[in-house]
Coordinates of C-alpha atoms in Angstrom, one line a residue:
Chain A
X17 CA 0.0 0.0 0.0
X18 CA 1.3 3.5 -0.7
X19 CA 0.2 6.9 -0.6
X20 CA -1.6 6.6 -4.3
X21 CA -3.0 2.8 -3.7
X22 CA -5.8 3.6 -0.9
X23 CA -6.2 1.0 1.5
X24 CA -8.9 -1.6 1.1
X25 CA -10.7 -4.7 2.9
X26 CA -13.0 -8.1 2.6
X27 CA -14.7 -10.1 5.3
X28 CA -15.0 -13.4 5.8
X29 CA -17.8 -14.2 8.1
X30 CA -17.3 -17.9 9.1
X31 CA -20.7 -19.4 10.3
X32 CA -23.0 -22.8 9.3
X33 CA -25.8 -20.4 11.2
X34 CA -25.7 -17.8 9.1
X35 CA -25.3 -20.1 6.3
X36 CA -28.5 -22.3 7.4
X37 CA -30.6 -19.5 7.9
X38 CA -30.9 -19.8 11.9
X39 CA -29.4 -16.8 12.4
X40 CA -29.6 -13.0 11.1
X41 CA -25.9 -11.6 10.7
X42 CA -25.6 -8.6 12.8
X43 CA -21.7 -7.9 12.1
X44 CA -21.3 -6.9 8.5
X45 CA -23.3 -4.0 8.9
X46 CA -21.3 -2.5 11.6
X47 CA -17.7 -3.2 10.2
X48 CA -18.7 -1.9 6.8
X49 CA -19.7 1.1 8.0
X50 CA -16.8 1.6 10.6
X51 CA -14.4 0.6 7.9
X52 CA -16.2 3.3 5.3
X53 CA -15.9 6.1 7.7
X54 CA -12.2 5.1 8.3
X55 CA -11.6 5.6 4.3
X56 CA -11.1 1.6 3.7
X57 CA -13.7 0.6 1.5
X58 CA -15.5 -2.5 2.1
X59 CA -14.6 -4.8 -1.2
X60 CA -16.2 -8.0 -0.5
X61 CA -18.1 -10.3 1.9
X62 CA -17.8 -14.3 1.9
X63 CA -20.0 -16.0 4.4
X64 CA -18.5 -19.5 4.5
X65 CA -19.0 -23.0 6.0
X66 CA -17.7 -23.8 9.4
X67 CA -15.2 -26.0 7.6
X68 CA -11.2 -25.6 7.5
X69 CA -10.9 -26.2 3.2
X70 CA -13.5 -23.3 3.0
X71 CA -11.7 -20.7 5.7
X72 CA -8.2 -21.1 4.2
X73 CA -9.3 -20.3 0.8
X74 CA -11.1 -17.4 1.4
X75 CA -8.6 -16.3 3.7
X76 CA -5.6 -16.5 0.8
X77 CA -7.9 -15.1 -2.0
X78 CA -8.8 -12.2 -0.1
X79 CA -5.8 -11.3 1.7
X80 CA -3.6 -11.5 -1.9
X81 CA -6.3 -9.4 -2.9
X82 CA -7.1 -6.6 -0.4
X83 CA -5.3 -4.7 2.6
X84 CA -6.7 -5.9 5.3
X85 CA -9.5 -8.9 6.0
X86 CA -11.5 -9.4 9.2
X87 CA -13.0 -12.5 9.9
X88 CA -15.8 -12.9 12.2
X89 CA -16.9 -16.1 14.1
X90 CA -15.4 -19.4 15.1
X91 CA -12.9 -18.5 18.0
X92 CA -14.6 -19.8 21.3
X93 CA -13.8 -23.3 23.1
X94 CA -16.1 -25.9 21.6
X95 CA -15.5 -28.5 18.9
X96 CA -16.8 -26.3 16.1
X97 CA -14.7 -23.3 16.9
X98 CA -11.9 -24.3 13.9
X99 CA -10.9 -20.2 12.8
X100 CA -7.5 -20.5 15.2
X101 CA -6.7 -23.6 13.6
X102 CA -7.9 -22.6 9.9
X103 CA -5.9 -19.4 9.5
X104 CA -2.7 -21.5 11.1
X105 CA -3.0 -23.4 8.1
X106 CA -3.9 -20.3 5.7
X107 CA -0.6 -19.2 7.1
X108 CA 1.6 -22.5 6.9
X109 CA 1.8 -21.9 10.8
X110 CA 2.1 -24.1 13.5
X111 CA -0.8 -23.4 16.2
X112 CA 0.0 -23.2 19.8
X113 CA -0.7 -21.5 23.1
X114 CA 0.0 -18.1 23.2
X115 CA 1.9 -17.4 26.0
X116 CA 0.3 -13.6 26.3
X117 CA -3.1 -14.7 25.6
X118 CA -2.5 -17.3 28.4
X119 CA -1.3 -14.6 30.5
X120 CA -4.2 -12.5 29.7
X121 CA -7.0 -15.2 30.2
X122 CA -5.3 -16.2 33.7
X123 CA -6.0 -12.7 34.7
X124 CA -9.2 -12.6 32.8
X125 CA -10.8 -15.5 34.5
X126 CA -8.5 -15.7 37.8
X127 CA -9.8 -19.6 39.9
X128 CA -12.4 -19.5 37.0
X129 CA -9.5 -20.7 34.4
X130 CA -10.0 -24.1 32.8
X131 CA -7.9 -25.7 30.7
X132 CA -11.5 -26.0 28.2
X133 CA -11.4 -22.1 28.4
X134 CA -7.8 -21.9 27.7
X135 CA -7.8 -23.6 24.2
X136 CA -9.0 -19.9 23.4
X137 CA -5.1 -19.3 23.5
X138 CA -4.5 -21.4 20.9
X139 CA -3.1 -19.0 18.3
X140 CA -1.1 -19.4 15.0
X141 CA 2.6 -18.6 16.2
X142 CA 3.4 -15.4 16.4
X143 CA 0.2 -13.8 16.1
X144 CA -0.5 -10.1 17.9
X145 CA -3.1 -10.1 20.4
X146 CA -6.4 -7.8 19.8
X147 CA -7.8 -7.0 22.9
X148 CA -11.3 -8.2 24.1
X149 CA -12.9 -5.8 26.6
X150 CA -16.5 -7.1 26.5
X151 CA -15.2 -10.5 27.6
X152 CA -11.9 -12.6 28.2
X153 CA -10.5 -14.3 25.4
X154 CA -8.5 -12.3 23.0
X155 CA -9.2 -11.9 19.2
X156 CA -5.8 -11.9 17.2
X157 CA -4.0 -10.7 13.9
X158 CA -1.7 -12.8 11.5
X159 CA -0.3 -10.8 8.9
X160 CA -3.4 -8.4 7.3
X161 CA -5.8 -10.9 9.1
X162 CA -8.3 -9.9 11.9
X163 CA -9.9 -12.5 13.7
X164 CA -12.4 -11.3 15.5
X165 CA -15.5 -12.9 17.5
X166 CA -19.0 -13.8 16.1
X167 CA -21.1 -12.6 19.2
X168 CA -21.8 -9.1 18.3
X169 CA -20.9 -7.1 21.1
X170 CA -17.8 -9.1 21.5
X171 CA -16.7 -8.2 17.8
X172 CA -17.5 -4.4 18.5
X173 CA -15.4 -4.4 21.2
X174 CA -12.7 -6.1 19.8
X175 CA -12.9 -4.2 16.3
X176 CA -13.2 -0.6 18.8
X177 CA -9.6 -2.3 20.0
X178 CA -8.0 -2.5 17.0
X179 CA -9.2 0.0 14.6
X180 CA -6.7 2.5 15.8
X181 CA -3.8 0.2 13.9
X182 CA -5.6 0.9 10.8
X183 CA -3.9 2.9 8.2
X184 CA -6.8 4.8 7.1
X185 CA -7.6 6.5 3.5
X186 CA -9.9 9.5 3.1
X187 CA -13.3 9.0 4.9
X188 CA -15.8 8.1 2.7
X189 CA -18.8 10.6 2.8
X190 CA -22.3 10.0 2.0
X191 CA -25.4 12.4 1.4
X192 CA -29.3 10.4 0.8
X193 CA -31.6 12.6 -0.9
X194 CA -35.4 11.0 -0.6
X195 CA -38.5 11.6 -2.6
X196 CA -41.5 10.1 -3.1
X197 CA -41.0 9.1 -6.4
X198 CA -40.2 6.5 -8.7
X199 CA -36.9 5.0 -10.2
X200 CA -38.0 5.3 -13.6
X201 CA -38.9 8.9 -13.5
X202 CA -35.2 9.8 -12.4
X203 CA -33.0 7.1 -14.3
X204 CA -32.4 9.5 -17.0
X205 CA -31.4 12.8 -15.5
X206 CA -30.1 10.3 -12.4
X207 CA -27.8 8.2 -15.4
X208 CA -26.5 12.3 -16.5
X209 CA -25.9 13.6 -12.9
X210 CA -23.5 10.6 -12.4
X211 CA -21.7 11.4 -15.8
X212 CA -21.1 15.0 -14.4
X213 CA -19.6 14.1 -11.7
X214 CA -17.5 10.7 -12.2
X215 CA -15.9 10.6 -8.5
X216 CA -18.8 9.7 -7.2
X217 CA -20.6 6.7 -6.3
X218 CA -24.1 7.8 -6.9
X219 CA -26.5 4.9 -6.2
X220 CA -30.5 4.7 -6.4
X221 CA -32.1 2.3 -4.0
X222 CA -36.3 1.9 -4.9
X223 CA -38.5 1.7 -1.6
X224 CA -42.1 1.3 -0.4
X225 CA -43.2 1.7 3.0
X226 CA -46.5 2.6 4.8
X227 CA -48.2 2.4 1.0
X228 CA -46.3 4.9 -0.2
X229 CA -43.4 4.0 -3.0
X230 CA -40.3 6.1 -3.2
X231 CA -36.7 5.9 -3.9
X232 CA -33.4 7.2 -1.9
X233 CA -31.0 8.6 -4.2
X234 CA -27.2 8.2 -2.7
X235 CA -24.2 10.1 -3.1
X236 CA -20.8 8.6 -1.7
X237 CA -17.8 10.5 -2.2
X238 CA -14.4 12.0 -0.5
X239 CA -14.9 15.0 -1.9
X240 CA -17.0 17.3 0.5
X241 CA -17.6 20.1 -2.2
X242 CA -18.1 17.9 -4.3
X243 CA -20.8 16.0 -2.4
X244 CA -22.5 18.9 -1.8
X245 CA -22.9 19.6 -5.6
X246 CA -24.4 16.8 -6.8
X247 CA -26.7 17.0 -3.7
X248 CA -27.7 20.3 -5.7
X249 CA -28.2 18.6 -8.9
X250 CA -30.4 15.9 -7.2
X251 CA -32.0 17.9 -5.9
X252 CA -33.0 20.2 -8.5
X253 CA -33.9 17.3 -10.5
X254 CA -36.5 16.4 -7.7
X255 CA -37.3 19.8 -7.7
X256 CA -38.3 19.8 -11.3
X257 CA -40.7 16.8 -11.0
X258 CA -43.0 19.0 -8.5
X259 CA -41.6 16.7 -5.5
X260 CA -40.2 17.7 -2.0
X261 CA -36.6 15.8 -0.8
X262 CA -35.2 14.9 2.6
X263 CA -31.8 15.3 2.7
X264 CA -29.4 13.0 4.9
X265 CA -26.2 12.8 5.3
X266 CA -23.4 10.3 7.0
X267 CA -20.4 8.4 7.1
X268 CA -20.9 5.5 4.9
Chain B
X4 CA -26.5 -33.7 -9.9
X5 CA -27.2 -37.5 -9.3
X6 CA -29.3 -39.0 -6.8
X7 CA -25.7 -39.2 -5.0
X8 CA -25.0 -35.8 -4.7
X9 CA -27.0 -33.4 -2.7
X10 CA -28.0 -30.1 -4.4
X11 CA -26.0 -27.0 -3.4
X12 CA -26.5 -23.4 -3.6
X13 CA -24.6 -19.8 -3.2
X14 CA -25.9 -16.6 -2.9
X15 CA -24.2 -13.1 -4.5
X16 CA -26.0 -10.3 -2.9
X17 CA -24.9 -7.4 -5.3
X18 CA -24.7 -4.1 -3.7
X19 CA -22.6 -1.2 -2.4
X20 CA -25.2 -0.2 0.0
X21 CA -24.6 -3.5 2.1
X22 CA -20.7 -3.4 1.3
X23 CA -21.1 0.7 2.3
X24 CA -22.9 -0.1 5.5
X25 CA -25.6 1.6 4.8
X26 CA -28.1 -1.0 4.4
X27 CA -28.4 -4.1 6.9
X28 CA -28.8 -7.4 4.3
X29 CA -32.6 -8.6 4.7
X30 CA -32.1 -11.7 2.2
X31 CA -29.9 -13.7 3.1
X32 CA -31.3 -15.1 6.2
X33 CA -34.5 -15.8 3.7
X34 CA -32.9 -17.4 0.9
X35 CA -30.9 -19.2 3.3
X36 CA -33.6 -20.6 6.0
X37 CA -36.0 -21.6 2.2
X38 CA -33.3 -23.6 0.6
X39 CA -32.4 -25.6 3.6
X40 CA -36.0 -26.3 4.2
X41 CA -35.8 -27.8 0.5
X42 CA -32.7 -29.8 1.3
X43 CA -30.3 -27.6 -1.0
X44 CA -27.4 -26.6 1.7
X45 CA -26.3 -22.8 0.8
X46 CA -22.6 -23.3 0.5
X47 CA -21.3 -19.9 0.4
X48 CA -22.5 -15.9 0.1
X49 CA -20.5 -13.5 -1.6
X50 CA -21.8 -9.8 -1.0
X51 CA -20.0 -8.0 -4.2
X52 CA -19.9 -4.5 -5.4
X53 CA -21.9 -2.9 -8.1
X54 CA -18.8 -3.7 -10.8
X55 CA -19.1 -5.6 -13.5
X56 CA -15.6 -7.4 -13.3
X57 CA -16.6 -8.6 -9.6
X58 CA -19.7 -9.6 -10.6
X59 CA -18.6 -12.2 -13.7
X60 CA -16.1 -13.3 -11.0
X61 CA -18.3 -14.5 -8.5
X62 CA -21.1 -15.6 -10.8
X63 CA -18.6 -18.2 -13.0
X64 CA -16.6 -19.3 -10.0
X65 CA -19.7 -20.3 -7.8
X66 CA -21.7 -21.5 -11.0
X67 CA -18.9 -24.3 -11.7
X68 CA -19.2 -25.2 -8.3
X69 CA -22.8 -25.4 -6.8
X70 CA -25.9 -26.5 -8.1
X71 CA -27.8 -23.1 -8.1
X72 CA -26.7 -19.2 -7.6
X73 CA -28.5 -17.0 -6.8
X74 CA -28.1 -13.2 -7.2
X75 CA -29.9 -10.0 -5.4
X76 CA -30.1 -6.4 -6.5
X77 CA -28.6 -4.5 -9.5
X78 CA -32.4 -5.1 -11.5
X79 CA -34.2 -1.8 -11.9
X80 CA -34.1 0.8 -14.4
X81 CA -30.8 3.3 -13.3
X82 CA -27.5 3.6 -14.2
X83 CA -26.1 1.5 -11.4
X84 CA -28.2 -1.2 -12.4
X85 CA -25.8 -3.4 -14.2
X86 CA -26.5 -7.2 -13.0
X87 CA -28.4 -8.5 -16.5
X88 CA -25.9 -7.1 -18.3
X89 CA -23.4 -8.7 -15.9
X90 CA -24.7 -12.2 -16.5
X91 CA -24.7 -11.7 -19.8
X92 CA -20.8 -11.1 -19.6
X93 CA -20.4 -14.6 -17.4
X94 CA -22.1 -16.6 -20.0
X95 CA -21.1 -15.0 -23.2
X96 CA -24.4 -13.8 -23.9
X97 CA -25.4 -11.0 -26.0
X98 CA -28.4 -8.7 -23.8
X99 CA -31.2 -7.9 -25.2
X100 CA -34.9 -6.7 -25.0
X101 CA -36.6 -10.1 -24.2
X102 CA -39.7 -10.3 -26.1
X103 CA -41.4 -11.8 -23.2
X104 CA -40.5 -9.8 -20.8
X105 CA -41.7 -6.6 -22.6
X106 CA -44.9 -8.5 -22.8
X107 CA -45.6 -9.1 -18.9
X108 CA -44.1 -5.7 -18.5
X109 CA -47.1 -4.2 -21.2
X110 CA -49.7 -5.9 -19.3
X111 CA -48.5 -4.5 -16.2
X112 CA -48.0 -1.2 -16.3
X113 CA -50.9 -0.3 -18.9
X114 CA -50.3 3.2 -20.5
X115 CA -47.6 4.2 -17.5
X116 CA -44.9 1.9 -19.6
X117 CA -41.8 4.0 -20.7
X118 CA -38.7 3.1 -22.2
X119 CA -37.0 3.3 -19.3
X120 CA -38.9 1.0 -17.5
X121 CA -38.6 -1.4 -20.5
X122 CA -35.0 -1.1 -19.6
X123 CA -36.1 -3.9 -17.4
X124 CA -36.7 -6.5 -19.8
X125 CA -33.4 -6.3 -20.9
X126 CA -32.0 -10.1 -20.2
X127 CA -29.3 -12.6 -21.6
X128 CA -30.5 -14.1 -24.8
X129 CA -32.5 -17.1 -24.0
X130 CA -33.3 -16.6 -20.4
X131 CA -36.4 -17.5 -18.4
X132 CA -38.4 -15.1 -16.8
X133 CA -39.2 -15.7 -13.1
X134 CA -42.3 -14.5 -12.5
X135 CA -42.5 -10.9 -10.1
X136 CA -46.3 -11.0 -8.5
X137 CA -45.6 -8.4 -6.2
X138 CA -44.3 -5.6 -8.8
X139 CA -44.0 -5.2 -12.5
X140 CA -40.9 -6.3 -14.1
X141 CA -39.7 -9.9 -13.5
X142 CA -36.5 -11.6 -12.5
X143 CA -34.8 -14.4 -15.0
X144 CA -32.5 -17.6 -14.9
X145 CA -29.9 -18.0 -17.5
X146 CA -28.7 -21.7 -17.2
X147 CA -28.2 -22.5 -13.2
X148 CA -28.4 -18.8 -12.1
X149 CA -31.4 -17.3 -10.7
X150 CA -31.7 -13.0 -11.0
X151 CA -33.5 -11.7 -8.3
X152 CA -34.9 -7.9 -7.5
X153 CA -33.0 -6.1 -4.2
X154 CA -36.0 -5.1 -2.1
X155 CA -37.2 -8.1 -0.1
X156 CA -40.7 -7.7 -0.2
X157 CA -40.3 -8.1 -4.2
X158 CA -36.9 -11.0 -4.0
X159 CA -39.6 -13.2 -1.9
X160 CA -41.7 -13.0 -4.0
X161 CA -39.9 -14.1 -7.1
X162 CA -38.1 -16.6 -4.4
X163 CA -41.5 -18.1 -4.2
X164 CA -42.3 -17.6 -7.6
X165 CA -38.7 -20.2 -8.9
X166 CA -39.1 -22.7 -6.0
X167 CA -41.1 -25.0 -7.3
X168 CA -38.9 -25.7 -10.0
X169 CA -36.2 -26.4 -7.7
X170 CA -34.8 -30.0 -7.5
X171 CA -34.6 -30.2 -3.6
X172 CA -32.7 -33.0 -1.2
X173 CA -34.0 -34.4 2.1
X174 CA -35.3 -31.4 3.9
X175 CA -32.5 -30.2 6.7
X176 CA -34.3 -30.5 9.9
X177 CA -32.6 -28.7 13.4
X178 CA -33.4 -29.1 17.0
X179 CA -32.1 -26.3 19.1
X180 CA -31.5 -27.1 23.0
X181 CA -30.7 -23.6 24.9
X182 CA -29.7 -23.5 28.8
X183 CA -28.1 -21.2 30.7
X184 CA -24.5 -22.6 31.2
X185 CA -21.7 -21.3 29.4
X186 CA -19.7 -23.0 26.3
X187 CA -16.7 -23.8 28.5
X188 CA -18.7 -26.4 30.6
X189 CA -20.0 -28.4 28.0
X190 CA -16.9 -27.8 25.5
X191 CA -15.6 -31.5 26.1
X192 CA -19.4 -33.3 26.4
X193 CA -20.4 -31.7 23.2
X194 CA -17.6 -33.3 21.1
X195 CA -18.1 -36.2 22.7
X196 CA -21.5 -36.1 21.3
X197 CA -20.0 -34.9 17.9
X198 CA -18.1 -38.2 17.7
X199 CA -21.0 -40.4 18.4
X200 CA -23.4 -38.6 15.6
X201 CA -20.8 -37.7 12.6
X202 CA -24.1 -37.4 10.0
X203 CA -25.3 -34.6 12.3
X204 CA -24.2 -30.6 12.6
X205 CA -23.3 -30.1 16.1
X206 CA -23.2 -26.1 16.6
X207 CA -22.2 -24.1 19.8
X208 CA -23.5 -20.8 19.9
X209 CA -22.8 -18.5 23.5
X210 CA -25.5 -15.3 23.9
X211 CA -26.0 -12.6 26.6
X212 CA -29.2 -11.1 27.4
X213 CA -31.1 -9.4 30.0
X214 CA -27.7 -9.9 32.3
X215 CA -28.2 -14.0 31.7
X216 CA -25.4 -15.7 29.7
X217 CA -26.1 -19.1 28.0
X218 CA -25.5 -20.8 25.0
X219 CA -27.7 -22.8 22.6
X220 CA -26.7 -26.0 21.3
X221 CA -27.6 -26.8 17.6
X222 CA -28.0 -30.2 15.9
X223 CA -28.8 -29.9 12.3
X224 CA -29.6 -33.4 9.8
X225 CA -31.9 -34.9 7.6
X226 CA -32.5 -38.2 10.0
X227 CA -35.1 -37.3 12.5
X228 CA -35.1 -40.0 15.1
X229 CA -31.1 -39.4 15.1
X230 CA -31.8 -35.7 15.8
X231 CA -34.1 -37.1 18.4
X232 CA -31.4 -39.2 20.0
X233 CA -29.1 -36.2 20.2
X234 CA -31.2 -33.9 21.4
X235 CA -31.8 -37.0 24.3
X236 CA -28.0 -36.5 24.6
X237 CA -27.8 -33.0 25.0
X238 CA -30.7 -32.8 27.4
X239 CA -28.7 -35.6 29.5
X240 CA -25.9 -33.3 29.2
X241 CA -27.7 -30.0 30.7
X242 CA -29.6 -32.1 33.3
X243 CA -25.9 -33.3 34.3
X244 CA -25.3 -29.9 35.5
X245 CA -28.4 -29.1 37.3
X246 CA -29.5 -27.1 34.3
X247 CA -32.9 -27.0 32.4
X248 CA -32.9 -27.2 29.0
X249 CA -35.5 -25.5 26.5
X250 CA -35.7 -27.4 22.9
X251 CA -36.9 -26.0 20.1
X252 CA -37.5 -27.7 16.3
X253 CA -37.6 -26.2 13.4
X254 CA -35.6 -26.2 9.3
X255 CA -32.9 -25.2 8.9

């Protein structure tokens, strides 16, 4: 990565219950839009099998790919828990107990320690803590690999640990402008406001709610000034169709 | 597919607003929980941006390797609409205005049809249309790939619409057993378990709420009276501990 190349990422969320439908993934979300606001765009999401062949591969493919990868999922002390043991062999490393993490869990759990618990140290060698406030056992980091936990408030806490490591690009602005009106009546000038200004992401996402149908017309961009000027466009275009617009704005 | 092998699925959920974090995903745990009620295991999901090049990517790598895709999003009539022309690409298909398509899309929309909206009947030669009750312009499968509209209310629909002509496997059935004991105590139980059913999915999954901590236990296979006999084992396992178990059955 250099000054020109701007940082980028994948995740890999790791999870049969996703997978199976049992569960509703809570974690993309959250990292994607931490990850936008840090200027490191989001490039792709894998949700894969609990199985090692499945981790390792995405775990090479992305990582030859992208600056940084997260993976959520997989880390706690039961049989299915196989992420340690997966990015080890992603890595061609031997996995062993980390003699920090150790340490750490020791003073995490104090009498409480069991050597069940403990196989959460179990860490590809030479792999950098990340530290887990919202609960004992650490995450860790291989290389450009994150491994984080699945639980939701664990994985915040863990990412709020080590997002200050993170070589940021420019924060990723957005601005939403909504009317009540239909995709088809704006595709056209919409298709010419995103000629005009070709360094932004401008996206159209269709919506109904409450019976009425609308759309949400979204500008993403580094460029502040920018922003704001195709915010003008869009909304003089809604303007024009006899139509009032909300105007939103955000990281992400 | 034989009678030998299973069906399999994967899902590419095209979109910058879920890669942005500005939308939470609201398909996958649908798509998901539906195909392993049918018995087709979803293998993998790929979330992928609105480019082109990423989107022939993941469509010929997870065609060649699953029974069905799936896609969602990139359908309606703007400029960042770009997933029919996409599939094209994969299969070496010119795109064109499918003469069936414009037909359903005629009836639909009366004397409100534009050419812009007819944008939407623009599909890989040959393809099928999948039938969109809920709005206007249908979804289409070229080959093993099924197009699918973004908005969930409208992607169920067309879900519903293709399932039929789905070639399913022995429906996945699950039994859930929750208790309030933490993963650590039943770590070495549960792989006993593991061992002594290999056919079935044994997952582990810890939760926190309302100041309680617990984890449910998971068994997921296509034998019922097996499930049965593991969720006997489980049970045994929590009532071991002084523990009461809750169980819950459902797919997937």
């Amino acid at each position: 990565m250099t000054a020109d190349t701007p940082p980028t990422a994948a995740l890999i969320v790791i999870g049969n219950e996703i997978l199976s439908g049992r569960t509703q993934d809570a974690n993309v979300k959250y990292i994607a839009g931490r990850l936008s606001a840090m200027g490191i765009p989001l490039r792709e999401v894998r949700v894969v099998p609990d199985e090692e062949a499945a981790i390792i591969k995405a775990v090479n493919t992305l990582r030859a790919r992208e600056t940084y990868v997260f993976t959520t999922g997989g880390i706690g002390p039961t049989h299915d828990d196989i992420t340690a043991a997966s990015i080890g062999a992603a890595f061609g490393l031997p996995v062993l107990r980390h003699p920090e993490a150790e340490r750490v869990m020791r003073d995490a759990y104090g009498d409480d320690i069991t050597e069940v618990r403990l196989r959460m140290a179990s860490m590809p060698e030479g792999a950098a803590l990340i530290e887990n406030p919202a609960s004992g056992a650490p995450g860790f980091r291989v290389g450009s690999v994150f491994v984080l936990a699945g639980v939701p408030s664990i994985m915040r806490a863990m990412f709020e640990s080590l997002a200050p490591g993170l070589t940021g690009g420019p924060p990723i602005l957005s601005r939403a402008v909504t009317a009540t009106v239909r995709e088809s009546e704006v595709a056209e000038a919409l298709s010419a406001i995103q000629d005009r200004w070709p360094d932004v992401d401008l996206g159209s996402y269709p919506w109904a709610r409450g019976g009425q149908i609308g759309t949400t017309l979204v500008a993403r961009g580094t460029d502040k000034a920018v922003l704001e000027a195709v915010v003008t466009d869009l909304c003089a275009l809604i303007d024009g169709l006899g139509l009032d617009a909300t105007i939103q704005e955000g990281g992400g």
